[in-house]
Amino acid sequence: MAFIYAGIFYQEGVCMYQQILKQVIRGSLLLCLSGASIAGTPNAQATVFEVGFDDLVAGTFLGEGGSNEGEPSDLSALTAEVFEEGPNDNAIMVTYETPSNNASNLRWDFIGGDEITEGLVRIAFQFTPSDLDRYSFGVREGGGSSRIFLGMNYFDNGTFSASDAAGSITLIDNNYDADVVQNIEIEFDMDVGTSQMTINDIVLFSDREHGIDDRGVGRLNTGYSGSANNTPFTLDNIEVRAVIDLPLVLDVDLEDKVLGDAIGTGGPNENEPVTISSNIYTEVVELGQDNQGLYLEKLAGSAVSSRWEFLGGSEFLTGLVVVEVDMLLDGTGRYVFRLRENGTSGSSFFNMSFSETGNISASDANGFVGILGTYQANELFVIKLVFDMDTGRYSVFLDGLMVVEDREHGVTSGRGIGAVLAGFQSNAIDNSSMIIDNLQVGAEDYSDVIFSDGFE
């Protein structure tokens, strides 16, 4: 079951309320398709519209149910038949209902004709032409087609062209072949009014000013331009995603600390932990050029962690929670990175362990997750955790690579995420050390369900 939520966007500390469509895929964390961060702010990718056709019956035809049904809002003069490409892999074949020379499009609208006017919008789909013909696709405003954010026209000589409201677009490559899949990815930066497009990993244009400043992206058109030869094409895996920048409830970059000082325990208001084990030595150190990190060294003893809680003592039982941190380990000890509830440590949302042999493993309240990968001593790497607390599921990224996808954390205590613990295992050797930097936690609770796609 998929849902779209009304969201709250935050920019430079100011909350900007906007009825923007963000679809959190229940049972499949498609909101976490990327581990990359934007401008240093924790973020997740929420799907505004997604349809893959795999749960539909081959031989059936799409209707005009719109986003509520995972269908186009308008078929125009076209048909879209579900067919099986492979085991558990369906797509749709699109053609004219009756032969025609008129331009026609399947119109894929976001819910209610609404639009995305801020942040990043990423559109991706697979398009396969059966022949060389006059196909087309485009991106428009919600509920209409007067704002040309992007228009693509294919020709029966094996070439295609692109344009937008600002005019023609120069392309790096403009050739295509029949029966060759085109993996199309389009990105709009609505804040600066630019776009870029990639086909099969080739960037055809980038940083293009599209020339529209009064409307937002709200519709994808796929079909034919005029005088087409009525040859079919296939579509699959249509996704429209918005990058959600989450408000920070913890922001530790150490740049406000004095080099050489120990870290205090002033809590999140001071960008400091609330507690540090007495047998951990801390020092603010240089970490690369013009950057500072927090050095932690295990001294004799067994209780060895730093505990970081969130602004206002907050604890999140619902919504999205994204945790990011940069870590550098000296490779001699056994290190830990954990998520717990506020104030206590009885709810094991996530445990990441690092062995002295370089292995990275994880566990949670449901038990052992597995070996996630390896790390190199004295090399900085990035951890990103994305939790959907409404579904109780999460994904994990190491250096941008997803290593845990859509796992249930298994916590049933009725508590939420409220603390990050970083330090050492109790049996780690003395004088083991680590450096952490850019520890950030973003969280937001989406509460108003306004859309269900009805697939399940």
Short mmCIF file of C-alpha atoms in Angstrom, two decimals:
data_model
loop_
_atom_site.label_atom_id
_atom_site.label_comp_id
_atom_site.label_asym_id
_atom_site.label_seq_id
_atom_site.Cartn_x
_atom_site.Cartn_y
_atom_site.Cartn_z
CA MET A 1 0.00 0.00 0.00
CA ALA A 2 1.37 3.42 -0.89
CA PHE A 3 0.50 6.74 0.69
CA ILE A 4 1.14 10.36 -0.12
CA TYR A 5 1.56 12.79 2.73
CA ALA A 6 1.18 16.51 3.15
CA GLY A 7 4.62 17.73 4.13
CA ILE A 8 6.50 20.56 5.78
CA PHE A 9 9.59 21.87 4.04
CA TYR A 10 12.33 23.56 6.07
CA GLN A 11 14.87 25.88 4.57
CA GLU A 12 17.58 27.72 6.52
CA GLY A 13 15.72 27.11 9.76
CA VAL A 14 12.38 28.53 8.56
CA CYS A 15 9.48 26.12 8.19
CA MET A 16 7.68 26.62 4.90
CA TYR A 17 4.28 24.96 4.85
CA GLN A 18 3.39 23.54 1.49
CA GLN A 19 0.80 21.04 0.30
CA ILE A 20 3.41 19.05 -1.58
CA LEU A 21 2.99 15.44 -2.53
CA LYS A 22 5.33 13.00 -0.89
CA GLN A 23 4.66 9.32 -1.20
CA VAL A 24 6.11 7.01 1.40
CA ILE A 25 5.97 3.46 0.13
CA ARG A 26 4.66 1.29 2.93
CA GLY A 27 6.43 -2.04 3.10
CA SER A 28 9.11 -0.82 0.69
CA LEU A 29 11.29 2.12 1.60
CA LEU A 30 11.36 3.72 -1.82
CA LEU A 31 11.72 7.02 -0.02
CA CYS A 32 15.29 5.88 0.63
CA LEU A 33 16.47 5.25 -2.89
CA SER A 34 19.54 7.39 -2.38
CA GLY A 35 22.12 7.62 0.34
CA ALA A 36 23.48 10.90 -0.93
CA SER A 37 22.91 14.11 1.01
CA ILE A 38 22.11 17.52 -0.37
CA ALA A 39 24.03 20.55 0.97
CA GLY A 40 24.90 18.83 4.21
CA THR A 41 21.29 18.47 5.39
CA PRO A 42 19.82 15.05 6.29
CA ASN A 43 17.33 14.12 3.64
CA ALA A 44 15.29 11.28 2.26
CA GLN A 45 13.73 10.83 -1.14
CA ALA A 46 9.95 10.61 -1.02
CA THR A 47 8.08 9.30 -4.02
CA VAL A 48 5.38 11.59 -5.37
CA PHE A 49 4.19 9.04 -7.93
CA GLU A 50 5.34 5.49 -8.50
CA VAL A 51 4.04 2.65 -10.59
CA GLY A 52 5.78 -0.51 -11.76
CA PHE A 53 2.82 -2.62 -13.02
CA ASP A 54 4.20 -5.83 -11.50
CA ASP A 55 1.13 -6.36 -9.33
CA LEU A 56 -1.24 -6.03 -12.30
CA VAL A 57 -2.55 -8.86 -14.47
CA ALA A 58 -1.02 -9.30 -17.91
CA GLY A 59 -3.55 -8.67 -20.65
CA THR A 60 -5.48 -6.03 -18.73
CA PHE A 61 -5.61 -2.38 -19.70
CA LEU A 62 -5.00 0.72 -17.60
CA GLY A 63 -7.91 3.04 -17.02
CA GLU A 64 -8.07 6.73 -16.19
CA GLY A 65 -8.17 6.37 -12.41
CA GLY A 66 -5.32 8.80 -11.95
CA SER A 67 -2.89 8.78 -9.05
CA ASN A 68 -5.41 7.13 -6.74
CA GLU A 69 -5.22 4.00 -8.88
CA GLY A 70 -1.64 4.30 -10.14
CA GLU A 71 -2.99 5.11 -13.59
CA PRO A 72 -2.92 8.04 -15.99
CA SER A 73 -5.56 10.70 -15.44
CA ASP A 74 -6.17 10.79 -19.19
CA LEU A 75 -5.51 8.12 -21.82
CA SER A 76 -6.38 10.51 -24.63
CA ALA A 77 -6.68 8.32 -27.74
CA LEU A 78 -4.18 5.72 -26.50
CA THR A 79 -4.36 2.29 -24.89
CA ALA A 80 -1.98 0.92 -22.27
CA GLU A 81 -1.93 -2.88 -22.02
CA VAL A 82 -0.12 -4.71 -19.23
CA PHE A 83 2.20 -7.43 -20.50
CA GLU A 84 4.78 -9.71 -18.91
CA GLU A 85 8.40 -8.93 -19.74
CA GLY A 86 9.73 -11.67 -17.46
CA PRO A 87 8.91 -13.54 -14.26
CA ASN A 88 7.22 -11.10 -11.87
CA ASP A 89 8.14 -8.26 -14.20
CA ASN A 90 5.36 -6.42 -16.00
CA ALA A 91 5.36 -3.33 -18.17
CA ILE A 92 2.76 -1.57 -20.32
CA MET A 93 2.58 -1.42 -24.10
CA VAL A 94 1.22 1.87 -25.41
CA THR A 95 -0.31 2.48 -28.82
CA TYR A 96 -3.20 4.30 -30.45
CA GLU A 97 -6.65 2.86 -29.80
CA THR A 98 -7.37 3.45 -33.49
CA PRO A 99 -4.76 4.59 -36.04
CA SER A 100 -4.33 8.35 -35.97
CA ASN A 101 -1.99 11.10 -37.10
CA ASN A 102 -2.84 13.32 -34.14
CA ALA A 103 -0.55 13.99 -31.21
CA SER A 104 -1.70 12.12 -28.10
CA ASN A 105 -0.35 11.47 -24.61
CA LEU A 106 -0.92 9.46 -21.48
CA ARG A 107 -1.12 12.13 -18.78
CA TRP A 108 0.31 11.10 -15.43
CA ASP A 109 -0.81 13.74 -12.91
CA PHE A 110 0.22 14.03 -9.29
CA ILE A 111 -2.57 13.97 -6.76
CA GLY A 112 -5.20 16.65 -7.32
CA GLY A 113 -3.17 18.37 -10.02
CA ASP A 114 -0.85 19.72 -7.31
CA GLU A 115 2.71 20.75 -8.05
CA ILE A 116 6.21 20.70 -6.60
CA THR A 117 7.58 24.23 -6.57
CA GLU A 118 10.60 23.92 -4.25
CA GLY A 119 13.60 21.65 -3.82
CA LEU A 120 14.70 18.86 -6.12
CA VAL A 121 12.34 16.80 -8.27
CA ARG A 122 13.61 13.59 -9.88
CA ILE A 123 11.65 11.81 -12.58
CA ALA A 124 12.71 8.39 -13.87
CA PHE A 125 11.16 5.84 -16.20
CA GLN A 126 12.05 3.19 -18.77
CA PHE A 127 11.00 3.84 -22.35
CA THR A 128 11.47 1.29 -25.15
CA PRO A 129 10.48 2.17 -28.73
CA SER A 130 9.46 -0.78 -30.90
CA ASP A 131 10.47 1.09 -34.06
CA LEU A 132 11.73 4.47 -35.22
CA ASP A 133 8.68 6.71 -34.89
CA ARG A 134 7.44 10.10 -33.71
CA TYR A 135 7.20 9.45 -29.98
CA SER A 136 7.19 12.19 -27.35
CA PHE A 137 7.26 12.82 -23.64
CA GLY A 138 7.23 15.94 -21.54
CA VAL A 139 7.00 17.46 -18.08
CA ARG A 140 4.29 20.02 -17.39
CA GLU A 141 2.56 21.86 -14.56
CA GLY A 142 -0.13 20.19 -12.48
CA GLY A 143 -3.43 19.70 -14.30
CA GLY A 144 -2.30 21.42 -17.49
CA SER A 145 0.17 21.56 -20.36
CA SER A 146 0.93 25.23 -20.89
CA ARG A 147 4.22 25.28 -18.95
CA ILE A 148 6.89 23.35 -20.82
CA PHE A 149 9.45 22.31 -18.20
CA LEU A 150 10.71 19.79 -20.74
CA GLY A 151 9.55 18.47 -24.10
CA MET A 152 11.12 15.56 -25.98
CA ASN A 153 10.26 14.67 -29.56
CA TYR A 154 11.49 11.54 -31.31
CA PHE A 155 11.66 11.25 -35.09
CA ASP A 156 11.45 8.33 -37.51
CA ASN A 157 15.04 8.92 -38.64
CA GLY A 158 16.44 7.72 -35.31
CA THR A 159 17.03 11.10 -33.67
CA PHE A 160 15.28 13.15 -31.01
CA SER A 161 15.20 16.78 -29.89
CA ALA A 162 14.53 18.59 -26.62
CA SER A 163 13.09 21.98 -25.68
CA ASP A 164 11.55 23.88 -22.80
CA ALA A 165 9.95 27.25 -22.17
CA ALA A 166 13.29 28.93 -22.88
CA GLY A 167 13.63 27.32 -26.32
CA SER A 168 15.63 24.52 -27.92
CA ILE A 169 18.10 22.52 -25.83
CA THR A 170 21.49 21.45 -27.15
CA LEU A 171 22.02 17.73 -26.48
CA ILE A 172 25.27 15.79 -26.10
CA ASP A 173 23.71 12.89 -28.00
CA ASN A 174 20.36 12.68 -29.80
CA ASN A 175 20.26 9.23 -31.40
CA TYR A 176 18.10 6.24 -30.47
CA ASP A 177 17.48 2.70 -31.74
CA ALA A 178 14.41 0.52 -31.96
CA ASP A 179 13.97 -2.11 -29.21
CA VAL A 180 16.69 -0.55 -27.04
CA VAL A 181 15.65 0.40 -23.52
CA GLN A 182 16.15 4.04 -22.59
CA ASN A 183 16.58 4.56 -18.85
CA ILE A 184 15.53 8.18 -18.60
CA GLU A 185 16.29 10.34 -15.57
CA ILE A 186 15.27 13.99 -15.34
CA GLU A 187 16.06 16.32 -12.44
CA PHE A 188 14.64 19.76 -11.72
CA ASP A 189 16.12 22.10 -9.14
CA MET A 190 13.02 24.17 -8.50
CA ASP A 191 14.87 26.63 -6.25
CA VAL A 192 17.15 27.85 -9.03
CA GLY A 193 14.97 26.97 -12.04
CA THR A 194 17.28 24.49 -13.75
CA SER A 195 17.02 20.99 -15.20
CA GLN A 196 19.18 18.16 -16.44
CA MET A 197 18.54 14.86 -18.20
CA THR A 198 20.35 11.54 -18.41
CA ILE A 199 19.60 8.62 -20.72
CA ASN A 200 21.38 5.33 -20.04
CA ASP A 201 23.87 7.11 -17.78
CA ILE A 202 24.80 9.69 -20.43
CA VAL A 203 24.17 13.27 -19.32
CA LEU A 204 22.54 14.92 -22.34
CA PHE A 205 22.30 18.37 -20.75
CA SER A 206 22.66 19.94 -17.31
CA ASP A 207 22.18 23.25 -15.48
CA ARG A 208 19.63 24.27 -18.07
CA GLU A 209 17.45 27.25 -17.09
CA HIS A 210 13.98 26.15 -18.11
CA GLY A 211 12.46 29.63 -17.95
CA ILE A 212 9.43 28.96 -15.72
CA ASP A 213 9.01 30.73 -12.40
CA ASP A 214 5.24 30.89 -11.83
CA ARG A 215 4.26 27.19 -11.66
CA GLY A 216 5.62 23.88 -10.44
CA VAL A 217 6.18 20.41 -11.84
CA GLY A 218 2.98 18.37 -11.67
CA ARG A 219 2.52 16.15 -14.73
CA LEU A 220 4.42 13.69 -16.92
CA ASN A 221 3.18 13.17 -20.49
CA THR A 222 4.16 10.08 -22.52
CA GLY A 223 2.89 9.43 -26.03
CA TYR A 224 3.22 10.54 -29.64
CA SER A 225 3.70 13.77 -31.54
CA GLY A 226 1.76 14.43 -34.74
CA SER A 227 2.10 12.30 -37.89
CA ALA A 228 3.29 9.20 -36.01
CA ASN A 229 3.29 5.78 -37.66
CA ASN A 230 1.32 4.15 -34.82
CA THR A 231 4.09 1.81 -33.70
CA PRO A 232 3.86 0.85 -30.01
CA PHE A 233 6.28 1.65 -27.22
CA THR A 234 6.65 0.25 -23.70
CA LEU A 235 6.88 1.99 -20.34
CA ASP A 236 7.97 0.66 -16.97
CA ASN A 237 9.07 1.81 -13.51
CA ILE A 238 7.74 5.35 -13.55
CA GLU A 239 8.91 7.25 -10.48
CA VAL A 240 8.65 10.89 -9.48
CA ARG A 241 10.60 11.69 -6.34
CA ALA A 242 11.08 14.78 -4.20
CA VAL A 243 14.06 15.25 -1.92
CA ILE A 244 12.92 16.03 1.60
CA ASP A 245 15.29 18.09 3.70
CA LEU A 246 14.42 17.27 7.30
CA PRO A 247 14.61 19.76 10.18
CA LEU A 248 17.65 19.13 12.36
CA VAL A 249 17.21 17.94 15.93
CA LEU A 250 20.95 17.33 16.34
CA ASP A 251 23.74 19.08 14.45
CA VAL A 252 27.34 18.39 15.46
CA ASP A 253 30.03 19.62 13.06
CA LEU A 254 32.61 20.69 15.72
CA GLU A 255 33.50 23.88 13.85
CA ASP A 256 32.20 25.94 16.79
CA LYS A 257 34.56 24.18 19.23
CA VAL A 258 38.07 25.19 20.22
CA LEU A 259 40.79 23.06 18.68
CA GLY A 260 42.48 20.96 21.36
CA ASP A 261 39.65 21.21 23.88
CA ALA A 262 37.73 18.29 25.31
CA ILE A 263 34.06 18.11 24.37
CA GLY A 264 31.54 19.19 27.00
CA THR A 265 28.25 17.57 27.99
CA GLY A 266 25.95 20.51 27.32
CA GLY A 267 23.61 18.45 25.20
CA PRO A 268 22.05 19.26 21.82
CA ASN A 269 21.66 23.00 22.51
CA GLU A 270 25.45 23.16 22.65
CA ASN A 271 25.96 20.54 19.92
CA GLU A 272 27.46 18.26 22.56
CA PRO A 273 26.67 14.87 24.05
CA VAL A 274 24.59 14.63 27.21
CA THR A 275 26.98 12.11 28.76
CA ILE A 276 30.45 10.69 28.11
CA SER A 277 31.88 7.68 29.88
CA SER A 278 34.59 8.69 32.33
CA ASN A 279 37.05 6.36 30.64
CA ILE A 280 36.79 8.08 27.25
CA TYR A 281 39.32 10.80 26.47
CA THR A 282 37.99 13.42 24.02
CA GLU A 283 39.66 16.19 22.05
CA VAL A 284 38.60 18.44 19.19
CA VAL A 285 41.12 17.75 16.42
CA GLU A 286 41.87 18.75 12.87
CA LEU A 287 40.24 16.47 10.34
CA GLY A 288 41.40 17.37 6.88
CA GLN A 289 41.83 20.91 5.64
CA ASP A 290 39.75 23.58 7.39
CA ASN A 291 37.71 20.97 9.23
CA GLN A 292 37.46 19.69 12.78
CA GLY A 293 36.32 16.39 14.27
CA LEU A 294 35.93 14.84 17.69
CA TYR A 295 38.62 12.39 18.75
CA LEU A 296 37.57 9.70 21.25
CA GLU A 297 40.04 7.32 22.88
CA LYS A 298 39.17 4.39 25.15
CA LEU A 299 40.99 4.37 28.46
CA ALA A 300 40.93 1.54 31.02
CA GLY A 301 37.44 0.38 31.97
CA SER A 302 34.32 -1.09 30.39
CA ALA A 303 31.58 1.60 30.12
CA VAL A 304 32.71 3.36 26.98
CA SER A 305 30.27 5.47 24.99
CA SER A 306 29.21 9.02 24.24
CA ARG A 307 25.47 9.66 24.29
CA TRP A 308 23.89 12.30 22.02
CA GLU A 309 20.25 13.24 22.49
CA PHE A 310 17.96 15.55 20.52
CA LEU A 311 16.65 19.07 20.94
CA GLY A 312 14.01 19.36 23.62
CA GLY A 313 14.56 15.78 24.72
CA SER A 314 12.52 14.75 21.68
CA GLU A 315 11.85 11.14 20.79
CA PHE A 316 10.32 10.09 17.48
CA LEU A 317 7.73 7.31 17.31
CA THR A 318 6.32 8.38 13.92
CA GLY A 319 7.48 9.98 10.69
CA LEU A 320 10.93 9.98 9.13
CA VAL A 321 14.19 9.95 11.06
CA VAL A 322 17.50 10.27 9.21
CA VAL A 323 20.85 9.91 10.99
CA GLU A 324 24.18 10.74 9.34
CA VAL A 325 27.75 10.68 10.62
CA ASP A 326 31.30 10.70 9.30
CA MET A 327 33.60 8.24 11.08
CA LEU A 328 37.30 7.45 11.07
CA LEU A 329 38.52 4.43 13.05
CA ASP A 330 42.12 3.61 13.90
CA GLY A 331 41.44 -0.09 13.24
CA THR A 332 42.79 -1.48 16.51
CA GLY A 333 39.62 -1.67 18.57
CA ARG A 334 35.98 -2.66 18.56
CA TYR A 335 33.65 0.25 17.91
CA VAL A 336 29.89 0.79 18.12
CA PHE A 337 27.27 3.15 16.73
CA ARG A 338 23.75 2.71 18.14
CA LEU A 339 20.26 4.21 18.12
CA ARG A 340 18.17 4.19 21.32
CA GLU A 341 15.24 5.95 22.94
CA ASN A 342 15.60 9.16 24.94
CA GLY A 343 16.98 8.88 28.45
CA THR A 344 17.49 5.11 28.56
CA SER A 345 18.87 2.36 26.33
CA GLY A 346 16.33 -0.44 26.42
CA SER A 347 15.03 -0.13 22.84
CA SER A 348 17.50 -1.46 20.32
CA PHE A 349 16.53 0.29 17.09
CA PHE A 350 19.93 -0.24 15.53
CA ASN A 351 23.40 -1.44 16.50
CA MET A 352 26.40 -1.18 14.22
CA SER A 353 29.64 -2.88 15.28
CA PHE A 354 33.11 -2.55 13.82
CA SER A 355 35.67 -5.27 14.46
CA GLU A 356 39.44 -4.90 14.70
CA THR A 357 39.66 -7.04 11.54
CA GLY A 358 37.72 -4.48 9.48
CA ASN A 359 34.25 -6.06 9.38
CA ILE A 360 31.07 -4.02 9.84
CA SER A 361 28.07 -5.89 11.24
CA ALA A 362 24.64 -4.86 12.49
CA SER A 363 21.78 -5.99 14.68
CA ASP A 364 18.49 -4.64 16.00
CA ALA A 365 15.61 -5.77 18.22
CA ASN A 366 14.82 -8.48 15.66
CA GLY A 367 18.31 -9.94 15.95
CA PHE A 368 21.40 -10.15 13.77
CA VAL A 369 21.17 -8.25 10.49
CA GLY A 370 24.43 -9.51 8.96
CA ILE A 371 27.85 -8.38 7.80
CA LEU A 372 27.28 -5.09 6.01
CA GLY A 373 30.76 -4.59 4.61
CA THR A 374 34.29 -3.66 5.60
CA TYR A 375 36.14 -0.51 6.54
CA GLN A 376 39.73 0.63 6.15
CA ALA A 377 41.65 1.90 9.17
CA ASN A 378 42.22 5.66 9.21
CA GLU A 379 39.92 6.27 6.24
CA LEU A 380 36.89 8.49 6.62
CA PHE A 381 33.56 6.92 5.69
CA VAL A 382 29.93 8.01 5.90
CA ILE A 383 27.04 6.24 7.59
CA LYS A 384 23.43 7.11 6.82
CA LEU A 385 20.39 5.53 8.49
CA VAL A 386 16.85 6.23 7.25
CA PHE A 387 13.94 5.14 9.43
CA ASP A 388 10.25 5.25 8.59
CA MET A 389 8.85 5.04 12.10
CA ASP A 390 5.28 4.67 10.84
CA THR A 391 6.12 1.31 9.29
CA GLY A 392 8.90 0.32 11.70
CA ARG A 393 11.31 -0.19 8.82
CA TYR A 394 14.69 1.23 7.91
CA SER A 395 17.51 1.25 5.39
CA VAL A 396 21.27 1.73 5.87
CA PHE A 397 23.85 3.30 3.57
CA LEU A 398 27.63 3.13 3.78
CA ASP A 399 29.41 5.69 1.61
CA GLY A 400 26.18 6.09 -0.35
CA LEU A 401 25.73 2.36 -1.01
CA MET A 402 22.58 0.76 0.38
CA VAL A 403 23.61 -2.20 2.54
CA VAL A 404 20.34 -2.78 4.43
CA GLU A 405 17.04 -2.28 2.66
CA ASP A 406 13.57 -2.09 4.15
CA ARG A 407 14.19 -4.06 7.35
CA GLU A 408 11.87 -4.12 10.36
CA HIS A 409 13.68 -2.92 13.48
CA GLY A 410 11.48 -5.01 15.76
CA VAL A 411 11.16 -2.56 18.68
CA THR A 412 7.85 -3.11 20.49
CA SER A 413 8.46 -1.09 23.65
CA GLY A 414 6.31 1.82 22.55
CA ARG A 415 9.35 4.09 22.55
CA GLY A 416 10.84 6.07 19.68
CA ILE A 417 14.29 7.06 18.47
CA GLY A 418 15.73 9.64 20.84
CA ALA A 419 19.48 9.11 21.16
CA VAL A 420 22.66 8.21 19.28
CA LEU A 421 25.47 6.34 21.06
CA ALA A 422 29.00 6.32 19.67
CA GLY A 423 32.00 4.68 21.27
CA PHE A 424 33.60 1.33 21.95
CA GLN A 425 32.61 -2.19 22.86
CA SER A 426 33.31 -3.06 26.48
CA ASN A 427 36.00 -5.58 25.45
CA ALA A 428 37.81 -3.18 23.11
CA ILE A 429 41.51 -2.84 23.84
CA ASP A 430 42.68 0.23 25.71
CA ASN A 431 43.85 3.22 23.65
CA SER A 432 41.60 2.33 20.71
CA SER A 433 40.48 5.55 19.06
CA MET A 434 37.97 6.97 16.64
CA ILE A 435 37.01 10.34 15.18
CA ILE A 436 33.44 11.42 14.46
CA ASP A 437 32.24 14.47 12.57
CA ASN A 438 29.07 15.88 11.01
CA LEU A 439 26.75 13.95 13.30
CA GLN A 440 23.30 15.10 12.21
CA VAL A 441 19.79 13.86 12.92
CA GLY A 442 16.83 15.11 10.93
CA ALA A 443 13.28 14.16 11.84
CA GLU A 444 9.81 14.98 10.70
CA ASP A 445 6.41 13.53 11.52
CA TYR A 446 3.98 13.30 8.61
CA SER A 447 0.48 12.81 9.95
CA ASP A 448 -2.13 13.50 7.27
CA VAL A 449 -2.70 10.73 4.75
CA ILE A 450 -4.15 12.26 1.60
CA PHE A 451 -3.56 9.62 -1.05
CA SER A 452 -3.52 5.85 -1.53
CA ASP A 453 -2.62 4.31 -4.86
CA GLY A 454 -4.89 1.30 -4.38
CA PHE A 455 -2.48 -1.30 -5.79
CA GLU A 456 -2.91 -3.71 -2.88
#
